[in-house]
């Protein structure tokens, strides 16, 4: 698309550049929305509530191991599943 914006006639360059910027803004919003979430701990379960998407409920009895990585990300492993 960047090559098309360089080759295109001057009257179409504005449309192509605005299309590219629109796609970049949409991708930025989606990448932020899927990475941001809130974790709620209750007595029996962990609830992950993302900005976009549906919430996940993980029962403590299903958890087999938990791994905290360098990037402060938490991976919870259960019976053949990786949760977060």
Short mmCIF file of N, CA and C in Angstrom, two decimals:
data_model
loop_
_atom_site.label_atom_id
_atom_site.label_comp_id
_atom_site.label_asym_id
_atom_site.label_seq_id
_atom_site.Cartn_x
_atom_site.Cartn_y
_atom_site.Cartn_z
N UNK A 1 0.82 -1.19 0.00
CA UNK A 1 0.00 0.00 0.00
C UNK A 1 0.87 1.26 0.00
N UNK A 2 2.02 1.17 0.66
CA UNK A 2 2.91 2.33 0.66
C UNK A 2 3.44 2.61 -0.74
N UNK A 3 3.73 1.56 -1.49
CA UNK A 3 4.21 1.73 -2.86
C UNK A 3 3.12 2.34 -3.72
N UNK A 4 1.88 1.89 -3.49
CA UNK A 4 0.75 2.45 -4.25
C UNK A 4 0.58 3.94 -3.97
N UNK A 5 0.84 4.35 -2.73
CA UNK A 5 0.70 5.78 -2.43
C UNK A 5 1.79 6.60 -3.09
N UNK A 6 2.94 6.01 -3.35
CA UNK A 6 4.02 6.73 -4.03
C UNK A 6 3.78 6.81 -5.54
N UNK A 7 3.20 5.76 -6.11
CA UNK A 7 2.99 5.69 -7.56
C UNK A 7 1.70 6.36 -7.99
N UNK A 8 0.74 6.45 -7.12
CA UNK A 8 -0.59 6.95 -7.47
C UNK A 8 -0.56 8.42 -7.91
N UNK A 9 -1.55 8.79 -8.72
CA UNK A 9 -1.67 10.20 -9.13
C UNK A 9 -1.94 11.08 -7.90
N UNK A 10 -1.62 12.36 -7.98
CA UNK A 10 -1.75 13.26 -6.82
C UNK A 10 -3.15 13.31 -6.21
N UNK A 11 -4.21 13.22 -7.02
CA UNK A 11 -5.56 13.31 -6.46
C UNK A 11 -5.96 12.05 -5.68
N UNK A 12 -5.28 10.93 -5.92
CA UNK A 12 -5.60 9.70 -5.19
C UNK A 12 -4.67 9.46 -4.00
N UNK A 13 -3.58 10.20 -3.92
CA UNK A 13 -2.64 10.01 -2.82
C UNK A 13 -3.28 10.31 -1.47
N UNK A 14 -4.10 11.34 -1.40
CA UNK A 14 -4.75 11.68 -0.13
C UNK A 14 -5.66 10.55 0.34
N UNK A 15 -6.39 9.95 -0.59
CA UNK A 15 -7.29 8.86 -0.23
C UNK A 15 -6.52 7.65 0.27
N UNK A 16 -5.43 7.32 -0.41
CA UNK A 16 -4.63 6.15 -0.01
C UNK A 16 -3.97 6.38 1.33
N UNK A 17 -3.43 7.56 1.55
CA UNK A 17 -2.78 7.87 2.82
C UNK A 17 -3.80 7.87 3.96
N UNK A 18 -4.99 8.40 3.74
CA UNK A 18 -6.01 8.38 4.79
C UNK A 18 -6.48 6.95 5.07
N UNK A 19 -6.53 6.10 4.04
CA UNK A 19 -6.88 4.70 4.25
C UNK A 19 -5.82 4.00 5.09
N UNK A 20 -4.56 4.23 4.78
CA UNK A 20 -3.46 3.63 5.54
C UNK A 20 -3.50 4.09 6.99
N UNK A 21 -3.69 5.38 7.22
CA UNK A 21 -3.76 5.90 8.58
C UNK A 21 -4.96 5.34 9.34
N UNK A 22 -6.08 5.18 8.67
CA UNK A 22 -7.26 4.58 9.30
C UNK A 22 -7.02 3.15 9.72
N UNK A 23 -6.37 2.38 8.87
CA UNK A 23 -6.05 0.99 9.20
C UNK A 23 -5.08 0.93 10.37
N UNK A 24 -4.08 1.80 10.40
CA UNK A 24 -3.12 1.82 11.50
C UNK A 24 -3.78 2.19 12.82
N UNK A 25 -4.68 3.14 12.81
CA UNK A 25 -5.40 3.53 14.03
C UNK A 25 -6.26 2.37 14.53
N UNK A 26 -6.95 1.70 13.63
CA UNK A 26 -7.77 0.55 14.00
C UNK A 26 -6.93 -0.57 14.60
N UNK A 27 -5.79 -0.87 14.00
CA UNK A 27 -4.90 -1.90 14.54
C UNK A 27 -4.34 -1.52 15.90
N UNK A 28 -4.05 -0.24 16.09
CA UNK A 28 -3.56 0.23 17.39
C UNK A 28 -4.62 0.06 18.47
N UNK A 29 -5.84 0.44 18.17
CA UNK A 29 -6.94 0.31 19.14
C UNK A 29 -7.17 -1.16 19.49
N UNK A 30 -7.15 -2.03 18.49
CA UNK A 30 -7.36 -3.46 18.74
C UNK A 30 -6.22 -4.06 19.54
N UNK A 31 -4.99 -3.67 19.25
CA UNK A 31 -3.86 -4.23 19.99
C UNK A 31 -3.87 -3.79 21.44
N UNK A 32 -4.27 -2.57 21.71
CA UNK A 32 -4.36 -2.10 23.09
C UNK A 32 -5.54 -2.76 23.80
N UNK A 33 -6.66 -2.89 23.11
CA UNK A 33 -7.86 -3.46 23.71
C UNK A 33 -7.72 -4.91 24.09
N UNK A 34 -6.99 -5.71 23.31
CA UNK A 34 -6.86 -7.12 23.62
C UNK A 34 -5.75 -7.39 24.63
N UNK A 35 -4.88 -6.43 24.88
CA UNK A 35 -3.81 -6.64 25.85
C UNK A 35 -4.15 -6.10 27.23
N UNK A 36 -5.09 -5.22 27.34
CA UNK A 36 -5.46 -4.63 28.62
C UNK A 36 -6.60 -5.42 29.24
N UNK A 37 -6.43 -5.80 30.48
CA UNK A 37 -7.48 -6.52 31.17
C UNK A 37 -7.34 -6.36 32.67
N UNK A 38 -8.36 -6.75 33.38
CA UNK A 38 -8.38 -6.67 34.83
C UNK A 38 -8.53 -8.08 35.38
N UNK A 39 -7.80 -8.40 36.44
CA UNK A 39 -7.88 -9.71 37.07
C UNK A 39 -8.52 -9.54 38.44
N UNK A 40 -9.57 -10.30 38.69
CA UNK A 40 -10.30 -10.26 39.95
C UNK A 40 -10.12 -11.59 40.65
N UNK A 41 -9.64 -11.55 41.89
CA UNK A 41 -9.48 -12.76 42.68
C UNK A 41 -10.64 -12.87 43.66
N UNK A 42 -11.31 -13.98 43.64
CA UNK A 42 -12.36 -14.23 44.61
C UNK A 42 -11.95 -15.46 45.43
N UNK A 43 -12.82 -15.91 46.27
CA UNK A 43 -12.50 -17.04 47.15
C UNK A 43 -12.29 -18.34 46.37
N UNK A 44 -13.04 -18.55 45.30
CA UNK A 44 -13.01 -19.83 44.59
C UNK A 44 -12.41 -19.77 43.19
N UNK A 45 -12.21 -18.56 42.64
CA UNK A 45 -11.81 -18.48 41.25
C UNK A 45 -11.06 -17.20 40.94
N UNK A 46 -10.44 -17.20 39.77
CA UNK A 46 -9.79 -16.02 39.20
C UNK A 46 -10.64 -15.62 38.00
N UNK A 47 -10.97 -14.35 37.90
CA UNK A 47 -11.77 -13.86 36.77
C UNK A 47 -10.93 -12.85 36.01
N UNK A 48 -10.75 -13.09 34.71
CA UNK A 48 -10.02 -12.18 33.83
C UNK A 48 -11.06 -11.43 32.99
N UNK A 49 -11.06 -10.10 33.09
CA UNK A 49 -12.03 -9.27 32.37
C UNK A 49 -11.26 -8.37 31.40
N UNK A 50 -11.22 -8.71 30.10
CA UNK A 50 -10.53 -7.86 29.14
C UNK A 50 -11.39 -6.67 28.71
N UNK A 51 -10.75 -5.67 28.11
CA UNK A 51 -11.50 -4.53 27.58
C UNK A 51 -12.36 -4.99 26.42
N UNK A 52 -11.79 -5.79 25.53
CA UNK A 52 -12.52 -6.36 24.40
C UNK A 52 -12.56 -7.87 24.55
N UNK A 53 -13.66 -8.48 24.26
CA UNK A 53 -13.77 -9.92 24.35
C UNK A 53 -14.56 -10.36 25.57
N UNK A 54 -14.66 -11.66 25.74
CA UNK A 54 -15.45 -12.17 26.86
C UNK A 54 -14.54 -12.53 28.04
N UNK A 55 -15.13 -12.52 29.23
CA UNK A 55 -14.34 -12.78 30.43
C UNK A 55 -14.12 -14.28 30.61
N UNK A 56 -13.00 -14.60 31.29
CA UNK A 56 -12.66 -16.00 31.57
C UNK A 56 -12.71 -16.22 33.07
N UNK A 57 -13.28 -17.34 33.47
CA UNK A 57 -13.32 -17.71 34.88
C UNK A 57 -12.51 -18.99 35.04
N UNK A 58 -11.56 -18.96 35.97
CA UNK A 58 -10.69 -20.11 36.21
C UNK A 58 -10.86 -20.53 37.67
N UNK A 59 -11.33 -21.72 37.89
CA UNK A 59 -11.48 -22.25 39.24
C UNK A 59 -10.10 -22.62 39.79
N UNK A 60 -9.88 -22.38 41.08
CA UNK A 60 -8.59 -22.70 41.69
C UNK A 60 -8.29 -24.19 41.64
N UNK A 61 -9.32 -25.01 41.71
CA UNK A 61 -9.10 -26.46 41.69
C UNK A 61 -8.64 -26.95 40.31
N UNK A 62 -8.82 -26.16 39.25
CA UNK A 62 -8.37 -26.54 37.91
C UNK A 62 -6.90 -26.19 37.66
N UNK A 63 -6.32 -25.32 38.47
CA UNK A 63 -4.96 -24.83 38.26
C UNK A 63 -3.95 -25.87 38.70
N UNK A 64 -3.00 -26.19 37.78
CA UNK A 64 -1.93 -27.12 38.11
C UNK A 64 -0.62 -26.40 38.34
N UNK A 65 -0.33 -25.35 37.56
CA UNK A 65 0.91 -24.59 37.76
C UNK A 65 0.72 -23.16 37.27
N UNK A 66 1.54 -22.27 37.82
CA UNK A 66 1.52 -20.86 37.46
C UNK A 66 2.95 -20.43 37.17
N UNK A 67 3.16 -19.69 36.08
CA UNK A 67 4.49 -19.24 35.71
C UNK A 67 4.45 -17.73 35.49
N UNK A 68 5.36 -17.00 36.13
CA UNK A 68 5.48 -15.56 35.95
C UNK A 68 6.72 -15.30 35.11
N UNK A 69 6.52 -14.66 33.97
CA UNK A 69 7.63 -14.40 33.04
C UNK A 69 8.25 -13.04 33.31
N UNK A 70 9.36 -12.76 32.62
CA UNK A 70 10.07 -11.49 32.79
C UNK A 70 9.22 -10.29 32.46
N UNK A 71 8.35 -10.42 31.51
CA UNK A 71 7.52 -9.30 31.07
C UNK A 71 6.32 -9.07 32.01
N UNK A 72 6.35 -9.66 33.17
CA UNK A 72 5.28 -9.56 34.17
C UNK A 72 3.99 -10.21 33.71
N UNK A 73 4.09 -11.06 32.69
CA UNK A 73 2.93 -11.80 32.23
C UNK A 73 2.77 -13.06 33.08
N UNK A 74 1.55 -13.46 33.31
CA UNK A 74 1.26 -14.63 34.13
C UNK A 74 0.65 -15.70 33.23
N UNK A 75 1.21 -16.90 33.28
CA UNK A 75 0.66 -18.04 32.55
C UNK A 75 0.12 -19.03 33.56
N UNK A 76 -1.14 -19.40 33.41
CA UNK A 76 -1.77 -20.36 34.32
C UNK A 76 -2.07 -21.62 33.50
N UNK A 77 -1.54 -22.74 33.96
CA UNK A 77 -1.74 -24.00 33.26
C UNK A 77 -2.68 -24.88 34.05
N UNK A 78 -3.67 -25.40 33.36
CA UNK A 78 -4.63 -26.31 33.98
C UNK A 78 -4.60 -27.63 33.25
N UNK A 79 -5.64 -28.36 33.35
CA UNK A 79 -5.72 -29.67 32.71
C UNK A 79 -5.73 -29.50 31.18
N UNK A 80 -4.55 -29.57 30.58
CA UNK A 80 -4.34 -29.47 29.13
C UNK A 80 -4.73 -28.09 28.57
N UNK A 81 -4.75 -27.04 29.40
CA UNK A 81 -5.12 -25.71 28.92
C UNK A 81 -4.14 -24.69 29.46
N UNK A 82 -3.89 -23.67 28.66
CA UNK A 82 -3.14 -22.50 29.10
C UNK A 82 -4.13 -21.36 29.15
N UNK A 83 -4.29 -20.72 30.29
CA UNK A 83 -5.36 -19.76 30.48
C UNK A 83 -4.95 -18.32 30.17
N UNK A 84 -3.88 -17.82 30.77
CA UNK A 84 -3.53 -16.41 30.58
C UNK A 84 -2.12 -16.32 30.05
#
